[in-house]
Coordinates of C-alpha atoms (C1' of nucleotides) in Angstrom, one line a residue:
Chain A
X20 CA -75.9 10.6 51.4
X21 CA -72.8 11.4 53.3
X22 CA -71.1 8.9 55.6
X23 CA -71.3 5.4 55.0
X24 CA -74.5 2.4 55.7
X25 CA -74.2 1.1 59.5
X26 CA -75.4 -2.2 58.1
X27 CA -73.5 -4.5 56.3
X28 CA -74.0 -4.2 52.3
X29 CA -73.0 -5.9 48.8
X30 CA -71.8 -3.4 46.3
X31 CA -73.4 -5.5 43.3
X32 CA -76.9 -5.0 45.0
X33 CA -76.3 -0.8 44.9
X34 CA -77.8 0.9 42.0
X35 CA -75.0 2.4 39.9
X36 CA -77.0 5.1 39.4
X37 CA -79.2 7.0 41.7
X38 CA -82.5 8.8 41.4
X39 CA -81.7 11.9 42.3
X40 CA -78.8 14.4 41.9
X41 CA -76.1 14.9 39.0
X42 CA -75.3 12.6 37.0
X43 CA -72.3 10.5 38.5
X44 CA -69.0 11.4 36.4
X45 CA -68.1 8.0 36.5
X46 CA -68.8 4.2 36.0
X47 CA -68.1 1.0 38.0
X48 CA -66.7 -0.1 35.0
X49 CA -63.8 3.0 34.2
X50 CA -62.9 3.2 37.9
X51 CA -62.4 -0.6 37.9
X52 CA -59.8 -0.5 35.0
X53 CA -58.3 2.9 36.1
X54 CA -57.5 0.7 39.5
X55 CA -56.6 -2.8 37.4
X56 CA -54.5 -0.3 34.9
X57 CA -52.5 0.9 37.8
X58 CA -52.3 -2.2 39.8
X59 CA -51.1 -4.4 36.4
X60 CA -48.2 -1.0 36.1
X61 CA -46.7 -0.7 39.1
X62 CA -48.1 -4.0 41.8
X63 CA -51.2 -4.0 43.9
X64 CA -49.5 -2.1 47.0
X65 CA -49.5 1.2 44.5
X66 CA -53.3 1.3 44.2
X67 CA -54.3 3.6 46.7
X68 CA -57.2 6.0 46.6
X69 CA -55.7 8.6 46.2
X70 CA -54.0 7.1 43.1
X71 CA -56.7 5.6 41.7
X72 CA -58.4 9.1 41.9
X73 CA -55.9 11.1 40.0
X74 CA -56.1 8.7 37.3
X75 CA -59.6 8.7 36.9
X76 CA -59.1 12.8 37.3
X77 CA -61.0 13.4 40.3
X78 CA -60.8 14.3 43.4
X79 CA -59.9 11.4 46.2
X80 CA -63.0 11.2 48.0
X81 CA -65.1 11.4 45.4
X82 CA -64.1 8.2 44.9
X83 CA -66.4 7.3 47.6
X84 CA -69.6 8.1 46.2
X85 CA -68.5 4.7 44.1
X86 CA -66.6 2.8 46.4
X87 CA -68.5 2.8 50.7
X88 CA -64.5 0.7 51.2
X89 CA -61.5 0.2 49.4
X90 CA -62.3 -3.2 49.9
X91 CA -65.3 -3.0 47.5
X92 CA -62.7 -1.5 45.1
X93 CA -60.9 -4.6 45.1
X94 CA -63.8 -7.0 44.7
X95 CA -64.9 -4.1 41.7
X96 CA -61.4 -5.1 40.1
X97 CA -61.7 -8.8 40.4
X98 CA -65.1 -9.0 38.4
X99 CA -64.0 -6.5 36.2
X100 CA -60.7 -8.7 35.1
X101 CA -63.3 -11.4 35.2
X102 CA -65.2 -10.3 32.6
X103 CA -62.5 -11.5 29.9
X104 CA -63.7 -15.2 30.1
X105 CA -65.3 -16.6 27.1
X106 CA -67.5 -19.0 28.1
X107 CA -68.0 -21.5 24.9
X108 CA -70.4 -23.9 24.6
X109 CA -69.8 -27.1 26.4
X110 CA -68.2 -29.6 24.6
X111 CA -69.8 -32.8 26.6
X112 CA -66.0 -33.6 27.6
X113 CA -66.3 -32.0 30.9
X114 CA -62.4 -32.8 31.7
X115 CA -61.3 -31.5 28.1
X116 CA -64.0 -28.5 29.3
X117 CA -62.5 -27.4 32.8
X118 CA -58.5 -27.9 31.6
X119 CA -59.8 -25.2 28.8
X120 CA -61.4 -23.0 31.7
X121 CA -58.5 -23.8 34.2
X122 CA -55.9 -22.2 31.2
X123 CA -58.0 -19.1 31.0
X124 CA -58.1 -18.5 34.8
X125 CA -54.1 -19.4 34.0
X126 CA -53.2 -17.1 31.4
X127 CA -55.8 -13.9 33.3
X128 CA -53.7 -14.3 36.4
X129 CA -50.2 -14.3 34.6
X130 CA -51.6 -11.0 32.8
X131 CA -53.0 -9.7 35.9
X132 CA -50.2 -11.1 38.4
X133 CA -52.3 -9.3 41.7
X134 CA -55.0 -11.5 41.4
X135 CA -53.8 -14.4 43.5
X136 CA -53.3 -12.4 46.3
X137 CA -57.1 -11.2 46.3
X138 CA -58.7 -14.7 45.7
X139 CA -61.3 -15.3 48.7
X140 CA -64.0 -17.0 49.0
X141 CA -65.8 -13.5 50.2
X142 CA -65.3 -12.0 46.8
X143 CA -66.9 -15.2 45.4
X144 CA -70.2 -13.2 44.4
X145 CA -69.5 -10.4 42.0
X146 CA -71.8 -11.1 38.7
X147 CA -68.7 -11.9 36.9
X148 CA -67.5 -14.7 38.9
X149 CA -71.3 -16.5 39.3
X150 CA -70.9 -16.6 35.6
X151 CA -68.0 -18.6 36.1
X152 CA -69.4 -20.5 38.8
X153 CA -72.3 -21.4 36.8
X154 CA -70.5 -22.5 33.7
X155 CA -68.2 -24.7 35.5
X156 CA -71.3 -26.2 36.3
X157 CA -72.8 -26.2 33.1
X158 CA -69.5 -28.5 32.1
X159 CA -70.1 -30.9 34.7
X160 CA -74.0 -31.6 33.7
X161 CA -73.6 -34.9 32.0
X162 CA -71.5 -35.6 35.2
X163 CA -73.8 -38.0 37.7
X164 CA -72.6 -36.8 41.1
X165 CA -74.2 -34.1 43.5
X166 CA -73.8 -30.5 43.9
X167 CA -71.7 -30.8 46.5
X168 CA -69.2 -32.9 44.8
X169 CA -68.8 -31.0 41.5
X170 CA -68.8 -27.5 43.9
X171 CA -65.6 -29.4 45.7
X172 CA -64.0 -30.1 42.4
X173 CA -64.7 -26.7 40.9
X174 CA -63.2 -25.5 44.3
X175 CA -60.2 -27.6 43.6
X176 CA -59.5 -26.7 40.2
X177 CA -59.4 -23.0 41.3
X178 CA -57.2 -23.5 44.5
X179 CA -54.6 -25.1 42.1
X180 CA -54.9 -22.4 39.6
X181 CA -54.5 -19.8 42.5
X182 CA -51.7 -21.5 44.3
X183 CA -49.5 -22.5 41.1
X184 CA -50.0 -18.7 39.8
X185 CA -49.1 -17.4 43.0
X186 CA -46.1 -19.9 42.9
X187 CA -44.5 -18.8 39.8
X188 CA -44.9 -15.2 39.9
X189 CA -43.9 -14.7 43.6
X190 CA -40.3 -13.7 43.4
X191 CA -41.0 -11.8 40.4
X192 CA -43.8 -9.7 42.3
X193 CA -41.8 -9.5 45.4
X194 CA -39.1 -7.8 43.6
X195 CA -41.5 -5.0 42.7
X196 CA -41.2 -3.8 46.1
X197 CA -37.7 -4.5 47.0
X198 CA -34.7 -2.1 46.3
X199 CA -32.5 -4.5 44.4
X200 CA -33.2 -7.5 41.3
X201 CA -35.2 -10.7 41.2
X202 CA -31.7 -12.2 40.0
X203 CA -30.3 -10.7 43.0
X204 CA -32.8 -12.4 45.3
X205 CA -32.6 -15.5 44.1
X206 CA -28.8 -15.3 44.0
X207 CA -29.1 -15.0 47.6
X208 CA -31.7 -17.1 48.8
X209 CA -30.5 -19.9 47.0
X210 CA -27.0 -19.4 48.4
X211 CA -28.5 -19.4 51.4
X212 CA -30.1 -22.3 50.2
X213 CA -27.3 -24.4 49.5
X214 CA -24.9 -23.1 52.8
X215 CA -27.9 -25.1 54.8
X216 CA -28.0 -28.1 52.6
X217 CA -24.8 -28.5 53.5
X218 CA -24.6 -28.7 56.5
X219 CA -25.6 -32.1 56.4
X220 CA -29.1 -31.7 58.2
X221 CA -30.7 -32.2 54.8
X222 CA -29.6 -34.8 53.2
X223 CA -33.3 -35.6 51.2
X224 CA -32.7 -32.5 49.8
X225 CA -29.1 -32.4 49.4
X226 CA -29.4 -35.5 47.0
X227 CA -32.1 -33.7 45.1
X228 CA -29.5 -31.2 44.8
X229 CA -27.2 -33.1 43.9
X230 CA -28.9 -34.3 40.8
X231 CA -29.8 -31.3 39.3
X232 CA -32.4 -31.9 37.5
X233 CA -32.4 -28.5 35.4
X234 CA -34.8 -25.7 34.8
X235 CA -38.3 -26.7 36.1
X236 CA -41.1 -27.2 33.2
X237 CA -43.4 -24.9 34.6
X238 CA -46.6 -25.6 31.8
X239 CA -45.9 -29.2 32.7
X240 CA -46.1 -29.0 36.4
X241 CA -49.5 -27.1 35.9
X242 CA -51.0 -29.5 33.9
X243 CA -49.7 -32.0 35.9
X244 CA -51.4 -31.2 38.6
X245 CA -54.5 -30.3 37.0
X246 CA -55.0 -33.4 35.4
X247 CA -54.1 -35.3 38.8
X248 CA -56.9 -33.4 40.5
X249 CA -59.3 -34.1 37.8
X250 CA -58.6 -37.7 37.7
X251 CA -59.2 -37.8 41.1
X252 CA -62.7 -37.3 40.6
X253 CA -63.1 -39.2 37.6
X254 CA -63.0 -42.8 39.3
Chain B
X29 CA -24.4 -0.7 61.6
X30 CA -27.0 2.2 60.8
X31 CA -28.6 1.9 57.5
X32 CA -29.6 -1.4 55.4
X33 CA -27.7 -3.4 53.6
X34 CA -27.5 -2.2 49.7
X35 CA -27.4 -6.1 48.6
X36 CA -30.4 -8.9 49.2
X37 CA -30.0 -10.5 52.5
X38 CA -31.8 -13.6 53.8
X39 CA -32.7 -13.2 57.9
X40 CA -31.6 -16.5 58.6
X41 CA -28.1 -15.9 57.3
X42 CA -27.2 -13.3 59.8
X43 CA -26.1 -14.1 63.4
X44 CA -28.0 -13.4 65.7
X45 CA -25.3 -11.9 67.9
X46 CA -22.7 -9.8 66.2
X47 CA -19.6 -9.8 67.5
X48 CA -19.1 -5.9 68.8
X49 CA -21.3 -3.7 70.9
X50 CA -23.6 -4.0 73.7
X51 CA -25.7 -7.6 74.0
X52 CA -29.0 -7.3 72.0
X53 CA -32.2 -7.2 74.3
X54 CA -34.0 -9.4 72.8
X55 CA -33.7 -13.0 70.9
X56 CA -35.2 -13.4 67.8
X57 CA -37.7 -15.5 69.2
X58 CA -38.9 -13.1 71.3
X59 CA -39.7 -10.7 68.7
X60 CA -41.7 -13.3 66.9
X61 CA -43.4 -14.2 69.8
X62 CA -44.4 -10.9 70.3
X63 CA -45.8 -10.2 66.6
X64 CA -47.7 -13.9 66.8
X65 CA -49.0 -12.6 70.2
X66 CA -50.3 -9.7 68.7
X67 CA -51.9 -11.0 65.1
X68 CA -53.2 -14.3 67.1
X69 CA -55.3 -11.6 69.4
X70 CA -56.2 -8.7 66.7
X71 CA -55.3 -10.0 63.4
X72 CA -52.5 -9.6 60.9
X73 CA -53.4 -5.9 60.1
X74 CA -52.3 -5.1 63.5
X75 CA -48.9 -6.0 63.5
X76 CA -46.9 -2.8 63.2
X77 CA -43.7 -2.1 64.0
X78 CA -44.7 0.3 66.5
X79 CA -47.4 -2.4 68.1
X80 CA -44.8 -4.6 68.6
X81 CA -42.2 -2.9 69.5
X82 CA -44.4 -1.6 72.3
X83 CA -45.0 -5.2 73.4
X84 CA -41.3 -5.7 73.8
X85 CA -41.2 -2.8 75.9
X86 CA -38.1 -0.7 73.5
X87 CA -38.5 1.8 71.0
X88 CA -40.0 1.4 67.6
X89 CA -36.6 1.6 65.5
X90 CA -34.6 -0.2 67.5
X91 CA -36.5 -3.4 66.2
X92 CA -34.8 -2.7 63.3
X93 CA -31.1 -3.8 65.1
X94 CA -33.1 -7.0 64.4
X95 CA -35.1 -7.2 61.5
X96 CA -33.9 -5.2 58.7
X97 CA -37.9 -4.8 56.9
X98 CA -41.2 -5.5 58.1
X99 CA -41.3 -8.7 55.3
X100 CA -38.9 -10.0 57.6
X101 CA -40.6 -10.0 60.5
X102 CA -43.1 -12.1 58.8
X103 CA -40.9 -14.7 57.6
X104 CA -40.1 -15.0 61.7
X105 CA -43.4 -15.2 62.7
X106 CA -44.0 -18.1 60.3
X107 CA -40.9 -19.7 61.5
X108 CA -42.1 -19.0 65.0
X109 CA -45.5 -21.2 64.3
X110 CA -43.7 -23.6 62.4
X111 CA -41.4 -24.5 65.4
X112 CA -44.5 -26.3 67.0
X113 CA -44.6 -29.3 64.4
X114 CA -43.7 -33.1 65.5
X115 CA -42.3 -35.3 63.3
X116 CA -42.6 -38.5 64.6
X117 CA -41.0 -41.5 62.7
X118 CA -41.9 -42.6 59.5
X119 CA -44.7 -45.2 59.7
X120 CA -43.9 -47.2 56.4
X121 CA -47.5 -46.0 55.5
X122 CA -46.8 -42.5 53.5
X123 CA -50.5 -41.6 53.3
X124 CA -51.1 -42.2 56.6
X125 CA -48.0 -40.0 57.7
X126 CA -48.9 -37.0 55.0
X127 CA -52.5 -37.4 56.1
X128 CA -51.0 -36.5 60.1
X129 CA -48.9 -33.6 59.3
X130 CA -51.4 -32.0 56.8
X131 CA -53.8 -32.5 60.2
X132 CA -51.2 -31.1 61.7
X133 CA -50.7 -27.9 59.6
X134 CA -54.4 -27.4 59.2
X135 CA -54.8 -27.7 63.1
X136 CA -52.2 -24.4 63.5
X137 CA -53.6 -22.9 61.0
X138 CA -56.7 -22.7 62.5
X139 CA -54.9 -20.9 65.9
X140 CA -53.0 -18.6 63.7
X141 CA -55.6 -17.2 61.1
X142 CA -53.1 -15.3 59.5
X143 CA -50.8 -17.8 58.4
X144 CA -52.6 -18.7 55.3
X145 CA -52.4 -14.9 54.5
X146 CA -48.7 -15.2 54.8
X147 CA -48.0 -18.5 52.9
X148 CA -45.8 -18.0 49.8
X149 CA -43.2 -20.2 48.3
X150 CA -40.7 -16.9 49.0
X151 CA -40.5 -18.0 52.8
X152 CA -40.1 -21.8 52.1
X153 CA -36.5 -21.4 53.1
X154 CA -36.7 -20.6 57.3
X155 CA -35.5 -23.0 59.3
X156 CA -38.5 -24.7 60.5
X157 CA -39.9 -25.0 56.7
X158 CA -36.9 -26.7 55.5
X159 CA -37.6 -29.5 58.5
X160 CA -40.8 -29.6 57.2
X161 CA -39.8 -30.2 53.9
X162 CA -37.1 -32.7 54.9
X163 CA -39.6 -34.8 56.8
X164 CA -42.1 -35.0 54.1
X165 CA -39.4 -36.2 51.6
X166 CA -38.5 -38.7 54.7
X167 CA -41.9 -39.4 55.3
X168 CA -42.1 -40.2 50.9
X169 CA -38.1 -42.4 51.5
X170 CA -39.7 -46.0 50.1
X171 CA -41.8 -44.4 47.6
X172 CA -40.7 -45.2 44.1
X173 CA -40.7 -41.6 42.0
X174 CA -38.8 -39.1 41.2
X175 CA -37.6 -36.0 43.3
X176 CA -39.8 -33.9 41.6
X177 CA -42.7 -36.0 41.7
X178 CA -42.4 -35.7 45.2
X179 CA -41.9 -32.0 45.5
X180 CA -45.4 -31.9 43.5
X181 CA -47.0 -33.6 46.1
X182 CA -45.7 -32.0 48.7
X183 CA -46.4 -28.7 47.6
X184 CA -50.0 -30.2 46.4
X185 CA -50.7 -31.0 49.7
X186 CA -49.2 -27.2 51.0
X187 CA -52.0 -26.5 48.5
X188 CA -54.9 -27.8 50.0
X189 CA -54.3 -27.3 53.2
X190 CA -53.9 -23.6 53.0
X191 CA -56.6 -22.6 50.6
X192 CA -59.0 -24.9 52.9
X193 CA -58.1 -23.5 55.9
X194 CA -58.4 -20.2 54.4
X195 CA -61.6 -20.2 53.2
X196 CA -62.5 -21.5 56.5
X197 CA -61.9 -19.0 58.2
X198 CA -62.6 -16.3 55.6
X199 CA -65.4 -14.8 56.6
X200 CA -64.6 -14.7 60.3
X201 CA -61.4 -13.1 59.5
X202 CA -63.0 -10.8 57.5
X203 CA -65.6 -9.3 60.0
X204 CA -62.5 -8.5 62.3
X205 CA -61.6 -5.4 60.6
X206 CA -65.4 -4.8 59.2
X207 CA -67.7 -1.7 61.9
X208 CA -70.6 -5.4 61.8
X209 CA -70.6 -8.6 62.9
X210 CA -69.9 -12.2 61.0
X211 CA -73.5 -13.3 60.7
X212 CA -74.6 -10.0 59.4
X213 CA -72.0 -9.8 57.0
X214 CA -73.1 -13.5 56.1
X215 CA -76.7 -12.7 55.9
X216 CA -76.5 -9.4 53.6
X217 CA -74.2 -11.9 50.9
X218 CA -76.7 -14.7 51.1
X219 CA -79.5 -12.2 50.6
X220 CA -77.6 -10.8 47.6
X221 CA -77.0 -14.7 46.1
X222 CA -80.3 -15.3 46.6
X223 CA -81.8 -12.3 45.1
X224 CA -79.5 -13.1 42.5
X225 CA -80.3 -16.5 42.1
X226 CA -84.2 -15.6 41.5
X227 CA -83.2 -13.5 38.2
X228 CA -83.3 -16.8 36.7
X229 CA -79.5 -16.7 35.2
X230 CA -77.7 -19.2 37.2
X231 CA -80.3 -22.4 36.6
X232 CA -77.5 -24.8 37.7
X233 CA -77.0 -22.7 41.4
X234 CA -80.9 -22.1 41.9
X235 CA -81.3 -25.8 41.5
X236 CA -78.5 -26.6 44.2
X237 CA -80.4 -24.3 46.3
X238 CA -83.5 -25.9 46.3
X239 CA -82.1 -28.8 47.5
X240 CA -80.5 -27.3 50.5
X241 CA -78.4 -29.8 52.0
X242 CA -77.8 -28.6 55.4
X243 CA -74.8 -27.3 57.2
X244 CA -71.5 -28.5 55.5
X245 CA -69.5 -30.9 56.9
X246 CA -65.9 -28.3 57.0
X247 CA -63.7 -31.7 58.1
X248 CA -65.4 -34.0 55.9
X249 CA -64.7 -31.9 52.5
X250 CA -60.9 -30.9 53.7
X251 CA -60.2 -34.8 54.5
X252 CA -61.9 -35.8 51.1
X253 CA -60.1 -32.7 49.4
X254 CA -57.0 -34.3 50.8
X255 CA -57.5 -38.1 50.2
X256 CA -58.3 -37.1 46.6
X257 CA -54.8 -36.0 46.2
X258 CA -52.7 -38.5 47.9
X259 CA -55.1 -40.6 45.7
X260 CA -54.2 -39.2 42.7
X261 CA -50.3 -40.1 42.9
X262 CA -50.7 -43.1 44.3
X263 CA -51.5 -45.0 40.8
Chain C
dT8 C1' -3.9 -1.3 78.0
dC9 C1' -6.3 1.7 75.3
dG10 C1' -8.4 3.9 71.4
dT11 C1' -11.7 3.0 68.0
dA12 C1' -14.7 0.8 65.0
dG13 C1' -19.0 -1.5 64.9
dT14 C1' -22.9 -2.2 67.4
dT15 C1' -27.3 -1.2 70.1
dA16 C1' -30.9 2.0 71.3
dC17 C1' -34.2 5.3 70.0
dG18 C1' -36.2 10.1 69.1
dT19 C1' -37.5 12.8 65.3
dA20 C1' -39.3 13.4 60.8
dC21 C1' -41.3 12.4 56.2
dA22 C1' -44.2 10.6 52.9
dC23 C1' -48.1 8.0 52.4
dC24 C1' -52.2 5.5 53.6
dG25 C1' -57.7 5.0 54.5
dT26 C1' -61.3 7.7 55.5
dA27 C1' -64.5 10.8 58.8
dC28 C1' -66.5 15.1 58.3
dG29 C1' -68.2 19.5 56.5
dT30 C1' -69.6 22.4 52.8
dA31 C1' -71.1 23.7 48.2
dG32 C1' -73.6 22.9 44.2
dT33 C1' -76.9 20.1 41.2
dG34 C1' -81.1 18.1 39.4
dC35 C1' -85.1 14.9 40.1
dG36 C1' -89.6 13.7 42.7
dG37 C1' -93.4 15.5 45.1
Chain D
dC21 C1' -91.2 25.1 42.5
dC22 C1' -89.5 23.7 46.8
dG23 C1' -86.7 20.6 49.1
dC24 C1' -84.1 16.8 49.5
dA25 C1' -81.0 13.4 48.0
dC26 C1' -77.3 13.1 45.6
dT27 C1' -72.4 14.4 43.6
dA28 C1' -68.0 16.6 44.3
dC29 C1' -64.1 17.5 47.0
dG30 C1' -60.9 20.1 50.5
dT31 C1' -59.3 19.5 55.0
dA32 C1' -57.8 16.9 58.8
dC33 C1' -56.8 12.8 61.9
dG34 C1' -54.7 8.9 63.3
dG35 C1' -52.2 5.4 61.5
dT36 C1' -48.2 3.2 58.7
dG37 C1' -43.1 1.8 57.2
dT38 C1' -38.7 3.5 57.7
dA39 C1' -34.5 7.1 56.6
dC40 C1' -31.5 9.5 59.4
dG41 C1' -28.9 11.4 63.2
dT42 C1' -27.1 10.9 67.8
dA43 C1' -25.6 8.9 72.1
dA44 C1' -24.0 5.0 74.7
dC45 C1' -21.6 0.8 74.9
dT46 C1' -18.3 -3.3 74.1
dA47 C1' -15.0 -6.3 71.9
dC48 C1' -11.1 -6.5 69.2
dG49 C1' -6.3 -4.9 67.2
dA50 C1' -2.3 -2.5 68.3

DNA sequence: TCGTAGTTACGTACACCGTACGTAGTGCGG
DNA sequence: CCGCACTACGTACGGTGTACGTAACTACGA
């Protein structure tokens, strides 16, 4: 098979392994880490095929015997860094159960700082992430309420994991790319910052300023929020 | 001035007009017009430098007189969109007036796709954003909390509004840069869930699916996604 | 008033990207 | 055992962001 399916196609529902021909060199599995290993070293942007290729020690488009789009690469790395969830029995506290699965999601991201910016509901499929799906469910079964209603509150859990992740590595991942210092980009921006603030057109924010409230408590924020959102369904 | 700077630099902070040489061509809103032209009719992924130069009519490297990295021109596009917001006069009636401008934000979202894409707390600094900001602190004046109480909600709100709108239009998106259309794309995933679902490991899911509920109701969820929230500090 | 420094304009060039296509070799199913 | 489906992979194309060099132009300092 050479050229790629005119019809649209999941990679989960290829074989890994076809009947004919060599053996592949390869798994799903060591061409998703060589592409996590490289996009956790040097940022998302520096996985390429070609990259991902020379550290798996073949030759670039071999890498498409694997792979029909790079975008199925990405969705291969996402379930593999999925895979790290331990999924304990449910406790029958369903809030205590979801804050516990929220902090996994938490700490995967902060290991695996790329993963925000992959997060879509398209790449909601992969084996790995039904198995999340389905345990968040699992926590919620003592829960009287439809599907539709825990799927929204799962739903919102995971956009506040997303976003806050996204939030507090930002500057730190955006400096990857950029030719001088976090430091030195927050030096500026918040000058910048503070030149508009005051020029008077502010002034909600220039009070806030002015108070100075010190460093932000990011753990608290998060759980913070998380707790709001779960309250909010917990009337 | 041939070269970029060596030191970090925030757009907004440089005049738009410097003082020697010839008069610039072009306004910076005319280059963000141009790129919002452009990934409003093709998508993000076709906004180059070269694309929109071309729609301006000059040469590809003279765009950067103007915009000293492509992660610039983004922060003018969402600047660009952002100019479109009203901020009419506080009601007295805080939910009421969040409720109207996250309708608001979801509502240009929806004409630029892309924006969600974009969102990141690293371009909360434009021009247009801080008005944003400023009017949702105005909009929050007789509420009794602290600043950054407020700024949680705020940035809740941000929250919900972009993941919603994203995975709205996710799919659709999607199938812009894919060689098939949306509903194929759609059916090949839902014949992978399904064939999934019948293996019998995700009891919770095949049960939902056996219900089938119909269509969802896209406004109904983002409006309860939202009320939720503004429920949830609102003690 | 007149250099001249700093700006605008932009063509060329480089390194890198995703991937279409062609070819060679390999091993299972009929 | 034949033939086909598969793996492997080199080459090449059209795209990207942008460094760099050059030419034209204008506002300011002397």
């Amino acid at each position: 098979m050479v050229g790629r399916p005119a019809v649209p196609e999941v990679i989960w529902a290829r074989p890994e392994r076809a009947g004919r021909g060599p053996r592949p060199a390869f798994s799903r599995a060591d061409i998703a880490a060589a592409a996590v290993r490289i996009a956790d070293a040097e940022g998302l942007d520096a996985v390429s095929m070609r990259k991902v290729a020379a550290e798996l020690g073949c030759g670039t488009m071999s890498l498409y015997n694997y792979v029909p789009r790079k975008e199925d690469l990405y969705e291969l790395m996402l379930d593999a860094v999925s895979g790290g969830y331990e999924f304990p029995e449910p406790s029958g506290d369903w809030r205590a159960d979801l804050i516990a699965l929220a902090h996994q999601a938490r700490e995967m991201m902060q290991r695996h700082t790329w993963v925000p910016r992959l997060m879509s509901p398209v790449y909601g499929f992969s084996p790995n992430a039904l198995r999340y799906l389905e345990y968040s469910l699992s926590c919620l079964d003592g829960v009287d309420a439809r599907f539709g209603e825990k799927m929204e509150l799962i739903a919102m859990v995971t956009s506040v994991v997303t976003t806050y992740v996204a939030n507090e590595i930002a500057t730190a991942e955006r400096s990857r790319s950029l030719p001088w210092s976090e430091e030195q980009e927050h030096a500026a921006r918040t000058g910048y910052l503070i030149s508009q603030i005051a020029t008077g057109k502010y002034p909600r924010m220039a009070a806030a300023f002015a108070e100075d409230p010190g460093p932000i408590d990011l753990d608290g924020v998060f759980d913070r929020a998380l707790r709001r959102v779960l309250d909010s369904f917990d009337r």
